[in-house]
């Protein structure tokens, strides 16, 4: 079975989750745990960097759907960056680009968060 | 004359097997000459169908089995998944409204929607003891 891994780091006041591998109904709980942990510690400015994310199924998208409202209510956001074309395509098929900030590069997300303060 | 090839696996209904199921589909579809984009579509459609069986037909009972059949001919592939759990009632299916679901913190409904977008044709067959979803995709 291929691995799915999440690495957490911070860029000043922003939290960044780096996703690696394949995000499906088996691995989605790991992402759910990581997001919950951040939200429970009142972290609501989150960048999810998908540079190393090779695959996503709807179970993965479901995790973002379940938590975005909590984060936005507390004045933050989850911004998604660095998706490969195939991963972006799945988000696009479901209409996510009009509802989520999906940016080409992590730096764009950092700038956008800074301009929103 | 039609060139045909059929491949089959039976797996326990557990999300642990998702990567294995995707690999099974991907290896055969690639070997049959499907493009990387079509292989990706097939893998995602099968992933979604298999996940729905685990969740809805078998309610996470990992002792149950799912049969997966790949049939290739000159024109297309047909992927069939068969289970013996609760059947899917198409008449109750509602297309997902992502914006609404985000507000309500609800997920779901996306798998069936994706399957229908990614594949050229989808049929559901239910008998007294088995459900089958047949998903067709044309060769590139």
mmCIF file of C-alpha atoms in Angstrom:
data_model
loop_
_atom_site.group_PDB
_atom_site.id
_atom_site.type_symbol
_atom_site.label_atom_id
_atom_site.label_comp_id
_atom_site.label_asym_id
_atom_site.label_seq_id
_atom_site.Cartn_x
_atom_site.Cartn_y
_atom_site.Cartn_z
ATOM 1 C CA UNK A 1 0.000 0.000 0.000
ATOM 2 C CA UNK A 2 1.256 3.437 -0.864
ATOM 3 C CA UNK A 3 1.927 5.849 1.919
ATOM 4 C CA UNK A 4 0.139 9.012 2.809
ATOM 5 C CA UNK A 5 1.981 11.439 5.031
ATOM 6 C CA UNK A 6 1.369 14.875 6.438
ATOM 7 C CA UNK A 7 4.078 17.227 7.559
ATOM 8 C CA UNK A 8 3.203 20.262 9.668
ATOM 9 C CA UNK A 9 5.259 23.453 9.709
ATOM 10 C CA UNK A 10 4.674 27.125 10.336
ATOM 11 C CA UNK A 11 5.511 30.254 8.370
ATOM 12 C CA UNK A 12 5.321 33.052 10.940
ATOM 13 C CA UNK A 13 1.631 33.045 12.002
ATOM 14 C CA UNK A 14 0.474 30.594 9.327
ATOM 15 C CA UNK A 15 0.221 26.825 9.647
ATOM 16 C CA UNK A 16 1.195 24.744 6.654
ATOM 17 C CA UNK A 17 0.271 21.116 6.073
ATOM 18 C CA UNK A 18 2.332 19.383 3.391
ATOM 19 C CA UNK A 19 0.464 16.416 1.944
ATOM 20 C CA UNK A 20 2.404 13.506 0.457
ATOM 21 C CA UNK A 21 1.077 10.482 -1.415
ATOM 22 C CA UNK A 22 -2.470 9.305 -1.979
ATOM 23 C CA UNK A 23 -5.499 10.730 -0.195
ATOM 24 C CA UNK A 24 -8.482 8.365 -0.274
ATOM 25 C CA UNK A 25 -11.148 6.991 2.079
ATOM 26 C CA UNK A 26 -8.441 5.087 3.958
ATOM 27 C CA UNK A 27 -6.012 7.939 4.482
ATOM 28 C CA UNK A 28 -8.523 10.824 4.815
ATOM 29 C CA UNK A 29 -8.755 10.320 8.592
ATOM 30 C CA UNK A 30 -5.115 11.407 8.927
ATOM 31 C CA UNK A 31 -5.903 14.723 7.254
ATOM 32 C CA UNK A 32 -9.012 15.031 9.376
ATOM 33 C CA UNK A 33 -6.957 14.528 12.568
ATOM 34 C CA UNK A 34 -4.379 17.117 11.504
ATOM 35 C CA UNK A 35 -6.988 19.740 10.656
ATOM 36 C CA UNK A 36 -8.926 19.051 13.869
ATOM 37 C CA UNK A 37 -5.769 19.435 15.905
ATOM 38 C CA UNK A 38 -5.099 22.860 14.374
ATOM 39 C CA UNK A 39 -8.691 24.038 14.715
ATOM 40 C CA UNK A 40 -8.907 22.820 18.321
ATOM 41 C CA UNK A 41 -5.814 24.907 19.116
ATOM 42 C CA UNK A 42 -7.504 27.941 17.556
ATOM 43 C CA UNK A 43 -5.309 27.930 14.468
ATOM 44 C CA UNK A 44 -7.424 29.086 11.601
ATOM 45 C CA UNK A 45 -5.010 30.357 8.973
ATOM 46 C CA UNK A 46 -4.033 27.169 7.223
ATOM 47 C CA UNK A 47 -2.225 26.451 3.986
ATOM 48 C CA UNK A 48 -2.459 22.955 2.567
ATOM 49 C CA UNK A 49 0.455 22.414 0.200
ATOM 50 C CA UNK A 50 -0.358 19.646 -2.301
ATOM 51 C CA UNK A 51 2.989 19.599 -4.129
ATOM 52 C CA UNK A 52 3.639 15.969 -3.198
ATOM 53 C CA UNK A 53 -0.006 14.876 -3.316
ATOM 54 C CA UNK A 54 -0.242 12.320 -6.101
ATOM 55 C CA UNK A 55 -3.905 11.385 -5.902
ATOM 56 C CA UNK A 56 -7.157 12.484 -4.303
ATOM 57 C CA UNK A 57 -10.592 10.829 -4.123
ATOM 58 C CA UNK A 58 -13.813 12.462 -2.967
ATOM 59 C CA UNK A 59 -13.221 11.276 0.613
ATOM 60 C CA UNK A 60 -10.253 13.660 0.681
ATOM 61 C CA UNK A 61 -12.333 16.547 -0.626
ATOM 62 C CA UNK A 62 -14.948 15.711 1.988
ATOM 63 C CA UNK A 63 -12.477 16.552 4.754
ATOM 64 C CA UNK A 64 -12.020 20.071 3.391
ATOM 65 C CA UNK A 65 -15.807 20.422 3.123
ATOM 66 C CA UNK A 66 -16.311 19.458 6.746
ATOM 67 C CA UNK A 67 -13.882 21.982 8.250
ATOM 68 C CA UNK A 68 -13.776 25.057 6.028
ATOM 69 C CA UNK A 69 -16.829 26.636 7.657
ATOM 70 C CA UNK A 70 -15.387 26.340 11.200
ATOM 71 C CA UNK A 71 -12.187 28.001 10.057
ATOM 72 C CA UNK A 72 -13.951 30.800 8.192
ATOM 73 C CA UNK A 73 -16.317 31.526 11.074
ATOM 74 C CA UNK A 74 -13.270 32.224 13.248
ATOM 75 C CA UNK A 75 -11.915 34.631 10.637
ATOM 76 C CA UNK A 76 -9.444 32.294 8.965
ATOM 77 C CA UNK A 77 -9.293 30.196 5.844
ATOM 78 C CA UNK A 78 -7.859 27.004 4.372
ATOM 79 C CA UNK A 79 -5.962 27.814 1.195
ATOM 80 C CA UNK A 80 -4.835 25.014 -1.091
ATOM 81 C CA UNK A 81 -1.685 25.296 -3.176
ATOM 82 C CA UNK A 82 0.693 23.567 -5.606
ATOM 83 C CA UNK A 83 -1.725 20.942 -6.946
ATOM 84 C CA UNK A 84 -0.714 18.804 -9.879
ATOM 85 C CA UNK A 85 -3.048 18.862 -12.856
ATOM 86 C CA UNK A 86 -4.773 15.584 -12.054
ATOM 87 C CA UNK A 87 -5.477 16.493 -8.439
ATOM 88 C CA UNK A 88 -6.730 19.945 -9.505
ATOM 89 C CA UNK A 89 -9.014 18.279 -12.053
ATOM 90 C CA UNK A 90 -10.894 16.416 -9.282
ATOM 91 C CA UNK A 91 -11.444 19.650 -7.327
ATOM 92 C CA UNK A 92 -12.506 21.337 -10.558
ATOM 93 C CA UNK A 93 -15.022 18.618 -11.538
ATOM 94 C CA UNK A 94 -16.806 19.219 -8.235
ATOM 95 C CA UNK A 95 -16.788 23.013 -8.524
ATOM 96 C CA UNK A 96 -14.365 23.665 -5.669
ATOM 97 C CA UNK A 97 -12.382 26.469 -7.372
ATOM 98 C CA UNK A 98 -15.237 28.941 -6.883
ATOM 99 C CA UNK A 99 -15.619 28.044 -3.207
ATOM 100 C CA UNK A 100 -12.010 27.592 -2.086
ATOM 101 C CA UNK A 101 -8.836 29.570 -2.609
ATOM 102 C CA UNK A 102 -6.761 27.259 -4.796
ATOM 103 C CA UNK A 103 -3.453 28.917 -5.655
ATOM 104 C CA UNK A 104 -0.530 27.968 -7.860
ATOM 105 C CA UNK A 105 2.116 28.404 -5.213
ATOM 106 C CA UNK A 106 2.438 28.494 -1.443
ATOM 107 C CA UNK A 107 3.935 31.994 -1.687
ATOM 108 C CA UNK A 108 0.692 33.224 -3.276
ATOM 109 C CA UNK A 109 -1.242 31.873 -0.290
ATOM 110 C CA UNK A 110 1.122 33.570 2.180
ATOM 111 C CA UNK A 111 0.700 36.874 0.332
ATOM 112 C CA UNK A 112 -3.052 36.490 0.204
ATOM 113 C CA UNK A 113 -3.291 35.762 3.924
ATOM 114 C CA UNK A 114 -1.087 38.796 4.643
ATOM 115 C CA UNK A 115 -3.260 41.056 2.508
ATOM 116 C CA UNK A 116 -6.414 39.806 4.233
ATOM 117 C CA UNK A 117 -5.274 40.744 7.750
ATOM 118 C CA UNK B 1 -13.129 -10.476 -34.762
ATOM 119 C CA UNK B 2 -13.182 -8.774 -31.382
ATOM 120 C CA UNK B 3 -10.078 -8.994 -29.257
ATOM 121 C CA UNK B 4 -11.159 -9.386 -25.668
ATOM 122 C CA UNK B 5 -9.399 -9.772 -22.346
ATOM 123 C CA UNK B 6 -10.860 -10.230 -18.891
ATOM 124 C CA UNK B 7 -9.197 -9.801 -15.510
ATOM 125 C CA UNK B 8 -10.668 -10.419 -12.113
ATOM 126 C CA UNK B 9 -9.923 -9.940 -8.417
ATOM 127 C CA UNK B 10 -11.991 -10.459 -5.298
ATOM 128 C CA UNK B 11 -11.108 -8.289 -2.302
ATOM 129 C CA UNK B 12 -12.390 -7.842 1.216
ATOM 130 C CA UNK B 13 -14.474 -4.709 1.612
ATOM 131 C CA UNK B 14 -11.923 -2.567 3.422
ATOM 132 C CA UNK B 15 -10.510 0.852 2.626
ATOM 133 C CA UNK B 16 -7.110 -0.773 3.285
ATOM 134 C CA UNK B 17 -7.457 -2.358 -0.152
ATOM 135 C CA UNK B 18 -8.117 0.893 -2.028
ATOM 136 C CA UNK B 19 -4.547 1.324 -3.246
ATOM 137 C CA UNK B 20 -4.404 -2.337 -4.291
ATOM 138 C CA UNK B 21 -7.662 -2.001 -6.251
ATOM 139 C CA UNK B 22 -6.426 1.178 -7.974
ATOM 140 C CA UNK B 23 -3.157 -0.557 -8.864
ATOM 141 C CA UNK B 24 -5.054 -3.525 -10.319
ATOM 142 C CA UNK B 25 -7.105 -1.237 -12.571
ATOM 143 C CA UNK B 26 -4.210 1.012 -13.468
ATOM 144 C CA UNK B 27 -1.811 -1.817 -14.411
ATOM 145 C CA UNK B 28 -4.259 -3.534 -16.751
ATOM 146 C CA UNK B 29 -5.634 -0.339 -18.304
ATOM 147 C CA UNK B 30 -2.087 0.892 -18.979
ATOM 148 C CA UNK B 31 -1.079 -2.441 -20.499
ATOM 149 C CA UNK B 32 -4.185 -2.245 -22.709
ATOM 150 C CA UNK B 33 -3.014 1.112 -24.057
ATOM 151 C CA UNK B 34 -5.293 3.546 -22.247
ATOM 152 C CA UNK B 35 -3.822 7.062 -21.930
ATOM 153 C CA UNK B 36 -2.571 8.302 -18.534
ATOM 154 C CA UNK B 37 -5.604 10.624 -18.303
ATOM 155 C CA UNK B 38 -8.048 7.775 -18.983
ATOM 156 C CA UNK B 39 -6.222 5.495 -16.550
ATOM 157 C CA UNK B 40 -6.543 8.209 -13.882
ATOM 158 C CA UNK B 41 -10.284 8.566 -14.605
ATOM 159 C CA UNK B 42 -10.774 4.787 -14.372
ATOM 160 C CA UNK B 43 -8.872 4.528 -11.088
ATOM 161 C CA UNK B 44 -10.889 7.331 -9.518
ATOM 162 C CA UNK B 45 -14.229 5.922 -10.711
ATOM 163 C CA UNK B 46 -13.392 2.456 -9.369
ATOM 164 C CA UNK B 47 -12.105 3.949 -6.094
ATOM 165 C CA UNK B 48 -15.397 5.838 -5.636
ATOM 166 C CA UNK B 49 -17.563 2.813 -6.502
ATOM 167 C CA UNK B 50 -15.575 0.518 -4.203
ATOM 168 C CA UNK B 51 -15.642 3.076 -1.355
ATOM 169 C CA UNK B 52 -19.427 3.404 -1.717
ATOM 170 C CA UNK B 53 -19.821 -0.388 -1.454
ATOM 171 C CA UNK B 54 -17.702 -0.434 1.731
ATOM 172 C CA UNK B 55 -19.669 2.431 3.292
ATOM 173 C CA UNK B 56 -23.217 1.938 2.071
ATOM 174 C CA UNK B 57 -23.646 -1.683 0.913
ATOM 175 C CA UNK B 58 -21.573 -3.336 3.664
ATOM 176 C CA UNK B 59 -21.523 -0.578 6.323
ATOM 177 C CA UNK B 60 -17.802 -1.113 6.964
ATOM 178 C CA UNK B 61 -18.078 -4.900 7.522
ATOM 179 C CA UNK B 62 -14.619 -5.855 6.248
ATOM 180 C CA UNK B 63 -15.398 -9.577 6.214
ATOM 181 C CA UNK B 64 -17.608 -9.046 3.144
ATOM 182 C CA UNK B 65 -16.292 -9.404 -0.387
ATOM 183 C CA UNK B 66 -16.285 -7.254 -3.507
ATOM 184 C CA UNK B 67 -15.684 -8.804 -6.942
ATOM 185 C CA UNK B 68 -14.012 -6.589 -9.501
ATOM 186 C CA UNK B 69 -14.016 -7.542 -13.155
ATOM 187 C CA UNK B 70 -12.269 -5.761 -16.018
ATOM 188 C CA UNK B 71 -13.427 -6.569 -19.555
ATOM 189 C CA UNK B 72 -11.560 -5.065 -22.478
ATOM 190 C CA UNK B 73 -12.612 -5.205 -26.115
ATOM 191 C CA UNK B 74 -11.548 -3.272 -29.193
ATOM 192 C CA UNK B 75 -13.694 -0.286 -28.316
ATOM 193 C CA UNK B 76 -13.857 0.053 -24.583
ATOM 194 C CA UNK B 77 -13.318 -1.216 -21.060
ATOM 195 C CA UNK B 78 -16.133 -2.301 -18.800
ATOM 196 C CA UNK B 79 -15.376 -2.372 -15.073
ATOM 197 C CA UNK B 80 -17.911 -4.303 -13.008
ATOM 198 C CA UNK B 81 -18.031 -4.297 -9.198
ATOM 199 C CA UNK B 82 -20.299 -6.832 -7.525
ATOM 200 C CA UNK B 83 -21.365 -6.963 -3.865
ATOM 201 C CA UNK B 84 -24.006 -8.767 -1.848
ATOM 202 C CA UNK B 85 -24.875 -5.930 0.548
ATOM 203 C CA UNK B 86 -27.622 -3.314 0.638
ATOM 204 C CA UNK B 87 -28.467 -2.127 -2.851
ATOM 205 C CA UNK B 88 -28.084 1.449 -4.066
ATOM 206 C CA UNK B 89 -31.431 3.094 -4.741
ATOM 207 C CA UNK B 90 -30.788 5.420 -7.655
ATOM 208 C CA UNK B 91 -34.150 7.123 -7.193
ATOM 209 C CA UNK B 92 -33.064 8.591 -3.843
ATOM 210 C CA UNK B 93 -29.827 10.012 -5.228
ATOM 211 C CA UNK B 94 -29.472 13.786 -5.240
ATOM 212 C CA UNK B 95 -26.588 15.547 -6.982
ATOM 213 C CA UNK B 96 -24.251 17.177 -4.493
ATOM 214 C CA UNK B 97 -24.617 20.900 -3.816
ATOM 215 C CA UNK B 98 -21.104 21.626 -2.571
ATOM 216 C CA UNK B 99 -21.754 25.220 -1.508
ATOM 217 C CA UNK B 100 -24.764 24.168 0.559
ATOM 218 C CA UNK B 101 -22.986 21.151 2.011
ATOM 219 C CA UNK B 102 -20.048 23.295 3.137
ATOM 220 C CA UNK B 103 -22.427 25.568 5.067
ATOM 221 C CA UNK B 104 -24.092 22.530 6.647
ATOM 222 C CA UNK B 105 -20.735 20.743 7.182
ATOM 223 C CA UNK B 106 -22.066 17.768 5.256
ATOM 224 C CA UNK B 107 -20.113 15.587 2.869
ATOM 225 C CA UNK B 108 -21.135 12.831 0.526
ATOM 226 C CA UNK B 109 -22.832 12.251 -2.781
ATOM 227 C CA UNK B 110 -19.677 13.213 -4.638
ATOM 228 C CA UNK B 111 -18.563 9.679 -5.542
ATOM 229 C CA UNK B 112 -21.593 8.818 -7.674
ATOM 230 C CA UNK B 113 -21.433 12.241 -9.315
ATOM 231 C CA UNK B 114 -17.753 11.758 -10.213
ATOM 232 C CA UNK B 115 -18.355 8.230 -11.558
ATOM 233 C CA UNK B 116 -20.977 9.550 -13.961
ATOM 234 C CA UNK B 117 -18.752 12.411 -15.153
ATOM 235 C CA UNK B 118 -15.633 10.267 -15.570
ATOM 236 C CA UNK B 119 -17.202 7.287 -17.321
ATOM 237 C CA UNK B 120 -19.081 7.120 -20.634
ATOM 238 C CA UNK B 121 -21.878 4.885 -19.379
ATOM 239 C CA UNK B 122 -22.904 3.475 -15.999
ATOM 240 C CA UNK B 123 -25.430 0.675 -15.408
ATOM 241 C CA UNK B 124 -26.732 -0.683 -12.122
ATOM 242 C CA UNK B 125 -28.103 -4.235 -11.877
ATOM 243 C CA UNK B 126 -29.663 -5.657 -8.747
ATOM 244 C CA UNK B 127 -30.791 -9.255 -8.283
ATOM 245 C CA UNK B 128 -32.105 -10.880 -5.121
ATOM 246 C CA UNK B 129 -28.660 -11.425 -3.674
ATOM 247 C CA UNK B 130 -26.221 -9.290 -5.663
ATOM 248 C CA UNK B 131 -25.686 -5.721 -6.781
ATOM 249 C CA UNK B 132 -23.544 -4.871 -9.743
ATOM 250 C CA UNK B 133 -22.315 -1.546 -11.049
ATOM 251 C CA UNK B 134 -20.981 -1.643 -14.621
ATOM 252 C CA UNK B 135 -18.913 1.332 -15.743
ATOM 253 C CA UNK B 136 -17.854 1.755 -19.382
ATOM 254 C CA UNK B 137 -15.107 3.899 -20.859
ATOM 255 C CA UNK B 138 -14.212 4.142 -24.547
ATOM 256 C CA UNK B 139 -10.650 3.620 -25.680
ATOM 257 C CA UNK B 140 -8.822 6.910 -26.414
#
